[in-house]
Amino acid sequence: MWRQPRARLWAVAGVVALGFLIALEFAARRYGLPGPITNQTREVIFAPKSGGLLYASMALMMVVLTWRQRFIAVGAAIGIDVAFLAVRSALDAKVTEGHPFGNGALWVILGCAVIAVTRRTGSERVLLLKGVGLALLLMAGRKTGDTWLFITSKTRPSVLDQYVATADHALGNPSWLIGRIVEATGPIGFNVLDFVYGQLPVAAVVVALYQFRGVAVQRRFPRHHLVRTFLVIGLLGPAFYMIYPVVGPVFAFGTGTEHWAAVSLWAPESPPSVQWAVANLWPQTLPPLSPPHHMPFDEITPRNCMPSLHTAWAVAIFIHTRKGPRILRYAGTFWLIATLAATLGFGYHYGADLIAGVVFTLTIEAALRTFDRGWDRSGLWLVAYSSAVFTALLLSYRCLPLEMARHPWLYGPLLLLAMTSVIYGYVRTVGQWEPKGEQARATERELELV
């Protein structure tokens, strides 16, 4: 009986998610482009946008399989990809966008879904469907995010970059400083950071695979894991892009992607945006201190700055690596530092975005952990407090930017103190929920045995 309410909850969540995807599909088609459902369906036959993501999704699904089944799944995926390559070569169908591999991984995931429904029963069917669902959710999250960003560029013709850039004076305009440092490192420094920045989902999958290492033996998933946090961040974050549209300093105060075209190995092809900028100031000249205004921008550049979701995801990875082995903890720390350097140094974000991103992640983490504990009172207080801080940050950037810029020694420490208070509250509250002493050591020994 205790499972029944939880089953109803997941059923409702599934219906809501499906309705959300359908709504995004219609919204995208209204602007003449396919939505997330169509884009994902096309990848059954056509070249996928990210073959690496499809294989990473398959890797997540395989945590429920035995080692023999995993070898069969990987072999089947590679074989299908080789067959697709042969057919494309025979038809002289060149891949101009995306990757020439990845279809095999998607076919294997869908095949496992069919096997779960037709060949499995009871708990084994549920477990395999959970693995398939996890993989499909990761893929759907990427497609949903792409559609969200497209919609932000079409529905938000004006951006609030001048407000955030003015408020960022209170923090010393860190994007301008880090941007000059990245420029000084040349092509090597830029492309190393660019690789880290672009492979954030892969890093998340590596951490998730460690968290799921016991699923095949225990035949169940852990209650709380990184993938869940990642998906919730990706689902809720873009909603704030609609509320607070910001394109970033390299676009609003610079030449856009053209700025890095000379040093980037993977420079994206996009139309020039310098004609929409305030002026070509980033990163050499700080923006002028004057009353901010709404500014029009093109219908191509995503309004994807507030809050910084790359920061949010990197913080989530950092949190979920704290209980891992030393090499995983070091990797989580490196990915967080490198991601923060890239978000600022590439001119994609302001310092204010990063603070909002940290608070945003801790709010979601606290909410998910509180839900797992049956809505623990201390967790509810933490969620309420961190939500209030997040709201206050957005309102202050919008309503008090000039005041913040004129008194940086007051508002800069206040912003950092607000973020630190949420971090302290999270660590203190979650720390009280963790097993201590002999219980913790016994749990660690059990994990080692697994």
CSV table of C-alpha atoms in Angstrom, one decimal:
chain,number,residue,atom,x,y,z
A,1,MET,CA,0.0,0.0,0.0
A,2,TRP,CA,2.8,2.4,0.7
A,3,ARG,CA,3.9,2.2,-2.9
A,4,GLN,CA,0.5,3.3,-4.2
A,5,PRO,CA,0.7,7.0,-3.5
A,6,ARG,CA,4.2,7.1,-4.9
A,7,ALA,CA,3.1,5.3,-8.0
A,8,ARG,CA,0.3,7.8,-8.5
A,9,LEU,CA,2.8,10.6,-8.0
A,10,TRP,CA,5.1,9.2,-10.8
A,11,ALA,CA,2.1,8.7,-13.0
A,12,VAL,CA,1.0,12.3,-12.6
A,13,ALA,CA,4.6,13.4,-13.2
A,14,GLY,CA,4.8,11.4,-16.4
A,15,VAL,CA,1.5,12.8,-17.7
A,16,VAL,CA,2.7,16.4,-16.9
A,17,ALA,CA,6.1,15.8,-18.6
A,18,LEU,CA,4.4,14.4,-21.7
A,19,GLY,CA,2.0,17.4,-21.8
A,20,PHE,CA,5.0,19.7,-21.4
A,21,LEU,CA,6.8,18.1,-24.4
A,22,ILE,CA,3.6,18.3,-26.5
A,23,ALA,CA,3.2,22.0,-25.6
A,24,LEU,CA,6.8,22.7,-26.6
A,25,GLU,CA,6.3,20.8,-29.8
A,26,PHE,CA,3.4,23.0,-30.8
A,27,ALA,CA,5.2,26.2,-29.6
A,28,ALA,CA,8.2,25.3,-31.8
A,29,ARG,CA,6.1,24.5,-34.8
A,30,ARG,CA,4.4,27.8,-34.5
A,31,TYR,CA,7.8,29.4,-35.3
A,32,GLY,CA,8.4,27.0,-38.2
A,33,LEU,CA,10.8,24.6,-36.6
A,34,PRO,CA,10.3,21.0,-35.3
A,35,GLY,CA,10.0,20.5,-31.5
A,36,PRO,CA,11.7,18.1,-29.1
A,37,ILE,CA,9.5,15.1,-30.0
A,38,THR,CA,10.1,15.4,-33.7
A,39,ASN,CA,13.8,16.0,-33.3
A,40,GLN,CA,14.2,12.9,-31.1
A,41,THR,CA,12.1,10.8,-33.5
A,42,ARG,CA,14.2,11.8,-36.5
A,43,GLU,CA,17.4,10.5,-34.9
A,44,VAL,CA,16.1,6.9,-35.2
A,45,ILE,CA,17.0,7.2,-38.9
A,46,PHE,CA,18.9,10.5,-39.5
A,47,ALA,CA,22.3,11.6,-38.1
A,48,PRO,CA,21.9,12.6,-34.5
A,49,LYS,CA,22.9,16.0,-33.2
A,50,SER,CA,25.0,14.4,-30.5
A,51,GLY,CA,26.0,10.8,-30.8
A,52,GLY,CA,28.0,11.1,-27.6
A,53,LEU,CA,24.8,11.9,-25.7
A,54,LEU,CA,23.0,8.9,-27.1
A,55,TYR,CA,25.8,6.6,-26.1
A,56,ALA,CA,26.0,8.2,-22.7
A,57,SER,CA,22.2,7.7,-22.3
A,58,MET,CA,22.7,4.0,-23.3
A,59,ALA,CA,25.4,3.7,-20.6
A,60,LEU,CA,22.9,4.9,-18.0
A,61,MET,CA,20.4,2.4,-19.2
A,62,MET,CA,22.9,-0.4,-19.0
A,63,VAL,CA,23.4,-0.1,-15.2
A,64,VAL,CA,20.4,-2.4,-14.9
A,65,LEU,CA,21.9,-5.1,-17.1
A,66,THR,CA,24.3,-7.9,-16.4
A,67,TRP,CA,27.8,-7.7,-17.8
A,68,ARG,CA,26.9,-10.2,-20.5
A,69,GLN,CA,23.9,-8.2,-21.5
A,70,ARG,CA,26.0,-5.0,-21.5
A,71,PHE,CA,28.5,-6.5,-24.0
A,72,ILE,CA,25.7,-7.6,-26.2
A,73,ALA,CA,24.1,-4.1,-26.0
A,74,VAL,CA,27.3,-2.3,-26.9
A,75,GLY,CA,28.1,-4.7,-29.7
A,76,ALA,CA,24.6,-4.3,-31.1
A,77,ALA,CA,24.9,-0.5,-31.0
A,78,ILE,CA,28.2,-0.5,-32.7
A,79,GLY,CA,27.0,-2.9,-35.3
A,80,ILE,CA,23.9,-0.9,-36.1
A,81,ASP,CA,26.1,2.3,-36.4
A,82,VAL,CA,28.4,0.5,-38.8
A,83,ALA,CA,25.4,-0.6,-40.9
A,84,PHE,CA,24.1,3.0,-41.0
A,85,LEU,CA,27.5,4.2,-42.1
A,86,ALA,CA,27.6,1.7,-44.9
A,87,VAL,CA,24.1,2.6,-46.1
A,88,ARG,CA,24.9,6.4,-46.0
A,89,SER,CA,28.1,5.7,-47.9
A,90,ALA,CA,26.3,3.6,-50.5
A,91,LEU,CA,23.7,6.3,-51.0
A,92,ASP,CA,26.3,9.1,-50.9
A,93,ALA,CA,24.4,10.8,-48.1
A,94,LYS,CA,26.9,13.0,-46.4
A,95,VAL,CA,26.4,14.1,-42.8
A,96,THR,CA,26.5,17.9,-42.8
A,97,GLU,CA,25.1,18.4,-39.3
A,98,GLY,CA,25.5,16.4,-36.1
A,99,HIS,CA,27.4,13.1,-35.7
A,100,PRO,CA,27.6,10.1,-38.1
A,101,PHE,CA,27.1,7.7,-35.1
A,102,GLY,CA,24.7,7.3,-32.3
A,103,ASN,CA,21.7,5.8,-34.1
A,104,GLY,CA,22.8,2.4,-32.8
A,105,ALA,CA,22.6,3.5,-29.2
A,106,LEU,CA,19.1,4.8,-29.7
A,107,TRP,CA,18.0,1.6,-31.4
A,108,VAL,CA,19.3,-0.4,-28.5
A,109,ILE,CA,17.5,1.7,-25.9
A,110,LEU,CA,14.2,1.3,-27.8
A,111,GLY,CA,14.9,-2.4,-28.2
A,112,CYS,CA,15.3,-2.8,-24.5
A,113,ALA,CA,12.0,-1.0,-24.0
A,114,VAL,CA,10.3,-3.5,-26.2
A,115,ILE,CA,12.0,-6.4,-24.4
A,116,ALA,CA,10.9,-5.0,-21.1
A,117,VAL,CA,7.3,-5.0,-22.2
A,118,THR,CA,7.2,-8.3,-24.1
A,119,ARG,CA,9.8,-10.5,-22.3
A,120,ARG,CA,10.0,-9.3,-18.7
A,121,THR,CA,7.6,-9.5,-15.8
A,122,GLY,CA,7.2,-8.1,-12.3
A,123,SER,CA,10.1,-6.3,-10.7
A,124,GLU,CA,12.5,-7.1,-13.6
A,125,ARG,CA,10.2,-5.4,-16.1
A,126,VAL,CA,9.9,-2.3,-13.8
A,127,LEU,CA,13.7,-2.1,-13.3
A,128,LEU,CA,14.5,-2.4,-17.1
A,129,LEU,CA,11.8,0.2,-17.8
A,130,LYS,CA,13.3,2.5,-15.3
A,131,GLY,CA,16.7,2.2,-17.0
A,132,VAL,CA,15.1,2.9,-20.4
A,133,GLY,CA,13.2,5.8,-18.9
A,134,LEU,CA,16.4,7.3,-17.4
A,135,ALA,CA,18.1,7.2,-20.8
A,136,LEU,CA,15.1,8.7,-22.6
A,137,LEU,CA,14.8,11.4,-20.0
A,138,LEU,CA,18.4,12.4,-20.5
A,139,MET,CA,17.9,12.7,-24.3
A,140,ALA,CA,14.5,14.5,-23.9
A,141,GLY,CA,16.1,16.9,-21.5
A,142,ARG,CA,18.7,17.9,-24.1
A,143,LYS,CA,16.0,18.3,-26.9
A,144,THR,CA,13.7,20.2,-24.5
A,145,GLY,CA,16.6,22.6,-23.6
A,146,ASP,CA,17.3,23.3,-27.2
A,147,THR,CA,13.7,24.1,-27.9
A,148,TRP,CA,13.4,26.3,-24.8
A,149,LEU,CA,16.4,28.4,-26.0
A,150,PHE,CA,14.9,28.8,-29.5
A,151,ILE,CA,11.7,30.0,-28.0
A,152,THR,CA,13.4,32.5,-25.7
A,153,SER,CA,15.1,34.1,-28.8
A,154,LYS,CA,11.8,34.4,-30.6
A,155,THR,CA,9.5,35.6,-27.7
A,156,ARG,CA,11.8,37.9,-25.9
A,157,PRO,CA,12.9,40.7,-28.3
A,158,SER,CA,14.4,42.8,-25.5
A,159,VAL,CA,17.1,41.8,-23.1
A,160,LEU,CA,18.1,43.0,-19.6
A,161,ASP,CA,21.8,42.8,-20.0
A,162,GLN,CA,22.4,46.5,-19.1
A,163,TYR,CA,20.7,45.8,-15.7
A,164,VAL,CA,22.8,42.8,-14.9
A,165,ALA,CA,26.0,44.4,-16.2
A,166,THR,CA,25.4,47.5,-14.0
A,167,ALA,CA,24.6,45.3,-10.9
A,168,ASP,CA,27.8,43.4,-11.7
A,169,HIS,CA,29.9,46.4,-10.8
A,170,ALA,CA,29.3,45.4,-7.2
A,171,LEU,CA,31.2,42.3,-7.9
A,172,GLY,CA,34.0,44.0,-9.8
A,173,ASN,CA,32.8,42.8,-13.3
A,174,PRO,CA,34.5,39.4,-13.1
A,175,SER,CA,33.6,38.5,-16.6
A,176,TRP,CA,35.8,41.3,-18.0
A,177,LEU,CA,38.7,40.2,-15.8
A,178,ILE,CA,38.5,36.5,-16.5
A,179,GLY,CA,37.9,37.2,-20.2
A,180,ARG,CA,41.3,39.0,-20.4
A,181,ILE,CA,42.9,36.1,-18.6
A,182,VAL,CA,41.5,33.6,-21.0
A,183,GLU,CA,42.5,35.7,-24.0
A,184,ALA,CA,46.1,35.8,-22.6
A,185,THR,CA,46.2,31.9,-22.5
A,186,GLY,CA,45.7,31.8,-26.2
A,187,PRO,CA,44.2,28.8,-28.2
A,188,ILE,CA,45.4,26.2,-25.7
A,189,GLY,CA,43.7,27.7,-22.7
A,190,PHE,CA,40.5,28.6,-24.6
A,191,ASN,CA,40.0,25.1,-26.1
A,192,VAL,CA,40.8,23.2,-22.9
A,193,LEU,CA,38.1,25.3,-21.1
A,194,ASP,CA,35.8,24.9,-24.2
A,195,PHE,CA,36.1,21.1,-24.0
A,196,VAL,CA,35.3,21.1,-20.3
A,197,TYR,CA,32.4,23.5,-20.9
A,198,GLY,CA,30.9,21.4,-23.7
A,199,GLN,CA,31.3,18.0,-22.0
A,200,LEU,CA,29.4,18.8,-18.9
A,201,PRO,CA,26.7,16.2,-19.6
A,202,VAL,CA,29.4,13.5,-20.1
A,203,ALA,CA,30.9,14.4,-16.7
A,204,ALA,CA,27.5,14.1,-15.2
A,205,VAL,CA,27.0,10.6,-16.7
A,206,VAL,CA,30.4,9.5,-15.3
A,207,VAL,CA,29.3,10.6,-11.8
A,208,ALA,CA,25.9,9.0,-12.3
A,209,LEU,CA,27.5,5.7,-13.4
A,210,TYR,CA,29.4,5.7,-10.1
A,211,GLN,CA,26.2,6.3,-8.1
A,212,PHE,CA,24.5,3.5,-10.0
A,213,ARG,CA,27.3,1.0,-9.6
A,214,GLY,CA,25.3,-1.2,-7.3
A,215,VAL,CA,22.0,-1.2,-9.3
A,216,ALA,CA,22.7,-4.5,-11.2
A,217,VAL,CA,23.3,-6.3,-7.9
A,218,GLN,CA,20.8,-4.6,-5.7
A,219,ARG,CA,18.1,-4.5,-8.4
A,220,ARG,CA,17.0,-1.0,-7.4
A,221,PHE,CA,18.1,2.6,-8.0
A,222,PRO,CA,19.4,4.8,-5.2
A,223,ARG,CA,16.7,7.2,-3.8
A,224,HIS,CA,18.6,10.4,-4.7
A,225,HIS,CA,21.1,10.7,-7.6
A,226,LEU,CA,22.7,13.3,-9.9
A,227,VAL,CA,20.5,12.6,-12.9
A,228,ARG,CA,17.4,13.6,-11.1
A,229,THR,CA,18.9,16.9,-10.0
A,230,PHE,CA,20.3,17.5,-13.6
A,231,LEU,CA,16.9,17.0,-15.1
A,232,VAL,CA,15.0,19.2,-12.7
A,233,ILE,CA,17.6,22.0,-13.2
A,234,GLY,CA,17.1,21.7,-17.0
A,235,LEU,CA,13.4,21.6,-16.7
A,236,LEU,CA,12.9,24.6,-14.4
A,237,GLY,CA,15.9,26.8,-15.3
A,238,PRO,CA,14.8,27.9,-18.8
A,239,ALA,CA,11.5,29.2,-17.3
A,240,PHE,CA,13.6,32.0,-15.7
A,241,TYR,CA,15.1,32.8,-19.1
A,242,MET,CA,11.6,33.8,-20.1
A,243,ILE,CA,11.2,35.9,-17.0
A,244,TYR,CA,14.7,37.5,-17.1
A,245,PRO,CA,16.1,37.4,-20.6
A,246,VAL,CA,19.8,38.0,-20.8
A,247,VAL,CA,22.3,37.1,-23.6
A,248,GLY,CA,25.7,37.7,-21.9
A,249,PRO,CA,28.5,40.2,-22.0
A,250,VAL,CA,30.2,38.9,-25.1
A,251,PHE,CA,27.0,39.5,-27.1
A,252,ALA,CA,25.6,42.6,-25.4
A,253,PHE,CA,28.9,44.3,-25.1
A,254,GLY,CA,31.1,42.5,-27.7
A,255,THR,CA,31.2,40.9,-31.1
A,256,GLY,CA,29.5,37.6,-30.1
A,257,THR,CA,30.9,34.3,-31.2
A,258,GLU,CA,33.2,36.1,-33.7
A,259,HIS,CA,35.3,37.1,-30.7
A,260,TRP,CA,36.7,33.5,-30.3
A,261,ALA,CA,36.5,32.4,-34.0
A,262,ALA,CA,40.3,32.8,-34.5
A,263,VAL,CA,41.3,30.5,-31.6
A,264,SER,CA,38.4,28.0,-31.3
A,265,LEU,CA,38.7,24.5,-32.8
A,266,TRP,CA,35.0,24.1,-32.7
A,267,ALA,CA,33.8,27.6,-33.6
A,268,PRO,CA,30.0,27.5,-34.1
A,269,GLU,CA,28.7,29.1,-37.3
A,270,SER,CA,26.3,31.9,-36.4
A,271,PRO,CA,25.3,35.2,-37.9
A,272,PRO,CA,27.2,38.3,-36.5
A,273,SER,CA,25.6,40.0,-33.6
A,274,VAL,CA,27.9,43.0,-33.0
A,275,GLN,CA,25.3,45.4,-34.6
A,276,TRP,CA,23.0,44.6,-31.7
A,277,ALA,CA,25.6,45.3,-29.0
A,278,VAL,CA,25.8,48.4,-26.9
A,279,ALA,CA,29.4,48.8,-28.1
A,280,ASN,CA,32.4,46.6,-28.6
A,281,LEU,CA,33.7,46.8,-25.0
A,282,TRP,CA,34.1,43.2,-23.8
A,283,PRO,CA,36.6,42.3,-22.3
A,284,GLN,CA,38.9,45.3,-22.6
A,285,THR,CA,36.7,48.2,-21.4
A,286,LEU,CA,34.3,48.1,-18.6
A,287,PRO,CA,30.7,49.1,-19.4
A,288,PRO,CA,29.8,52.7,-18.5
A,289,LEU,CA,28.0,53.3,-15.3
A,290,SER,CA,24.7,54.9,-16.3
A,291,PRO,CA,21.0,54.1,-15.8
A,292,PRO,CA,20.2,50.8,-17.5
A,293,HIS,CA,17.5,50.2,-20.1
A,294,HIS,CA,15.9,47.4,-22.0
A,295,MET,CA,17.8,46.8,-25.2
A,296,PRO,CA,16.5,45.0,-28.4
A,297,PHE,CA,18.5,42.0,-29.6
A,298,ASP,CA,18.3,39.6,-32.5
A,299,GLU,CA,16.0,36.6,-32.8
A,300,ILE,CA,18.8,34.1,-32.9
A,301,THR,CA,20.9,34.4,-29.8
A,302,PRO,CA,19.4,32.5,-26.8
A,303,ARG,CA,18.5,34.4,-23.7
A,304,ASN,CA,20.1,31.9,-21.5
A,305,CYS,CA,22.0,33.6,-18.7
A,306,MET,CA,19.9,34.2,-15.7
A,307,PRO,CA,20.5,32.0,-13.8
A,308,SER,CA,23.7,30.3,-15.2
A,309,LEU,CA,22.6,26.7,-15.7
A,310,HIS,CA,26.1,25.6,-16.5
A,311,THR,CA,27.1,26.8,-13.1
A,312,ALA,CA,24.1,25.1,-11.6
A,313,TRP,CA,25.0,21.8,-13.2
A,314,ALA,CA,28.6,22.1,-12.3
A,315,VAL,CA,27.6,22.7,-8.7
A,316,ALA,CA,25.4,19.7,-8.8
A,317,ILE,CA,28.3,17.5,-10.0
A,318,PHE,CA,30.5,18.9,-7.3
A,319,ILE,CA,27.9,18.1,-4.6
A,320,HIS,CA,27.4,14.6,-5.8
A,321,THR,CA,31.1,13.8,-6.0
A,322,ARG,CA,31.7,14.6,-2.3
A,323,LYS,CA,31.1,11.0,-1.2
A,324,GLY,CA,33.0,9.4,-4.0
A,325,PRO,CA,36.6,8.2,-4.1
A,326,ARG,CA,39.4,10.8,-4.1
A,327,ILE,CA,39.8,10.9,-7.9
A,328,LEU,CA,36.1,11.5,-8.3
A,329,ARG,CA,36.2,14.3,-5.8
A,330,TYR,CA,39.1,15.9,-7.5
A,331,ALA,CA,37.4,15.6,-10.9
A,332,GLY,CA,34.2,17.2,-9.5
A,333,THR,CA,36.3,20.1,-8.1
A,334,PHE,CA,38.2,20.6,-11.3
A,335,TRP,CA,35.0,20.6,-13.4
A,336,LEU,CA,33.4,23.2,-11.1
A,337,ILE,CA,36.4,25.5,-11.2
A,338,ALA,CA,36.9,25.1,-15.0
A,339,THR,CA,33.2,25.6,-15.7
A,340,LEU,CA,33.1,28.8,-13.7
A,341,ALA,CA,36.2,30.1,-15.5
A,342,ALA,CA,34.7,29.2,-18.9
A,343,THR,CA,31.3,30.8,-18.2
A,344,LEU,CA,32.9,34.1,-17.1
A,345,GLY,CA,36.0,33.9,-19.4
A,346,PHE,CA,34.1,33.2,-22.6
A,347,GLY,CA,31.8,36.2,-21.9
A,348,TYR,CA,28.7,34.0,-21.7
A,349,HIS,CA,27.7,35.0,-18.2
A,350,TYR,CA,28.1,37.8,-15.6
A,351,GLY,CA,29.1,37.2,-12.0
A,352,ALA,CA,25.6,37.9,-10.9
A,353,ASP,CA,24.4,34.9,-13.0
A,354,LEU,CA,26.8,32.6,-11.2
A,355,ILE,CA,25.6,33.6,-7.8
A,356,ALA,CA,22.0,33.0,-8.8
A,357,GLY,CA,23.0,29.6,-10.4
A,358,VAL,CA,24.6,28.4,-7.1
A,359,VAL,CA,21.5,29.4,-5.1
A,360,PHE,CA,19.2,27.8,-7.7
A,361,THR,CA,21.0,24.4,-7.5
A,362,LEU,CA,21.0,24.3,-3.7
A,363,THR,CA,17.3,25.1,-3.7
A,364,ILE,CA,16.6,22.2,-6.0
A,365,GLU,CA,18.9,19.8,-4.2
A,366,ALA,CA,17.3,20.8,-0.8
A,367,ALA,CA,13.8,20.3,-2.2
A,368,LEU,CA,14.6,16.9,-3.7
A,369,ARG,CA,16.2,15.7,-0.5
A,370,THR,CA,13.4,17.0,1.6
A,371,PHE,CA,10.9,15.2,-0.5
A,372,ASP,CA,12.8,12.0,0.0
A,373,ARG,CA,12.6,12.5,3.8
A,374,GLY,CA,8.8,13.0,3.7
A,375,TRP,CA,8.9,16.8,3.7
A,376,ASP,CA,11.2,17.2,6.7
A,377,ARG,CA,10.5,20.5,8.5
A,378,SER,CA,14.2,21.6,8.5
A,379,GLY,CA,14.3,20.9,4.8
A,380,LEU,CA,11.2,22.9,4.1
A,381,TRP,CA,12.7,25.9,6.0
A,382,LEU,CA,15.8,25.6,3.9
A,383,VAL,CA,13.9,25.4,0.7
A,384,ALA,CA,11.8,28.4,1.7
A,385,TYR,CA,14.9,30.4,2.7
A,386,SER,CA,16.9,29.6,-0.4
A,387,SER,CA,13.9,30.4,-2.6
A,388,ALA,CA,13.5,33.8,-0.9
A,389,VAL,CA,17.2,34.5,-1.5
A,390,PHE,CA,17.0,33.5,-5.1
A,391,THR,CA,13.9,35.8,-5.6
A,392,ALA,CA,15.7,38.6,-3.8
A,393,LEU,CA,18.7,38.3,-6.1
A,394,LEU,CA,16.6,38.6,-9.2
A,395,LEU,CA,14.7,41.5,-7.9
A,396,SER,CA,17.8,43.3,-6.8
A,397,TYR,CA,19.5,42.9,-10.2
A,398,ARG,CA,16.3,44.3,-11.8
A,399,CYS,CA,15.3,47.1,-9.4
A,400,LEU,CA,18.6,48.2,-7.7
A,401,PRO,CA,21.4,47.8,-10.2
A,402,LEU,CA,22.5,51.4,-10.2
A,403,GLU,CA,22.4,51.6,-6.4
A,404,MET,CA,24.5,48.4,-6.2
A,405,ALA,CA,27.0,49.7,-8.7
A,406,ARG,CA,27.4,53.0,-6.8
A,407,HIS,CA,28.1,51.2,-3.4
A,408,PRO,CA,30.1,48.1,-4.4
A,409,TRP,CA,31.7,47.7,-1.0
A,410,LEU,CA,28.3,47.3,0.5
A,411,TYR,CA,26.3,45.3,-2.1
A,412,GLY,CA,29.2,43.1,-3.3
A,413,PRO,CA,29.7,41.5,0.2
A,414,LEU,CA,26.0,41.3,0.7
A,415,LEU,CA,25.6,39.3,-2.5
A,416,LEU,CA,28.4,36.9,-1.5
A,417,LEU,CA,27.0,36.7,2.0
A,418,ALA,CA,23.5,35.8,0.7
A,419,MET,CA,25.0,33.0,-1.4
A,420,THR,CA,27.2,31.8,1.5
A,421,SER,CA,24.2,31.7,3.9
A,422,VAL,CA,22.4,29.4,1.5
A,423,ILE,CA,25.5,27.2,1.2
A,424,TYR,CA,25.9,27.1,5.0
A,425,GLY,CA,22.2,26.3,5.5
A,426,TYR,CA,22.4,23.5,3.0
A,427,VAL,CA,25.6,21.9,4.5
A,428,ARG,CA,24.2,22.2,8.0
A,429,THR,CA,20.8,20.8,7.2
A,430,VAL,CA,21.9,18.0,5.0
A,431,GLY,CA,24.7,17.1,7.4
A,432,GLN,CA,22.1,16.4,10.1
A,433,TRP,CA,20.5,13.9,7.8
A,434,GLU,CA,23.7,11.9,7.1
A,435,PRO,CA,24.6,8.8,9.1
A,436,LYS,CA,27.4,9.3,11.5
A,437,GLY,CA,30.0,7.2,13.3
A,438,GLU,CA,29.7,3.4,13.1
A,439,GLN,CA,26.6,3.6,10.9
A,440,ALA,CA,28.5,5.6,8.3
A,441,ARG,CA,31.4,3.3,8.3
A,442,ALA,CA,29.2,0.3,8.1
A,443,THR,CA,27.4,1.8,5.1
A,444,GLU,CA,30.8,2.5,3.5
A,445,ARG,CA,31.9,-1.1,4.0
A,446,GLU,CA,28.7,-2.3,2.4
A,447,LEU,CA,29.3,-0.1,-0.6
A,448,GLU,CA,32.9,-1.4,-0.9
A,449,LEU,CA,31.6,-5.0,-0.8
A,450,VAL,CA,29.1,-4.2,-3.6
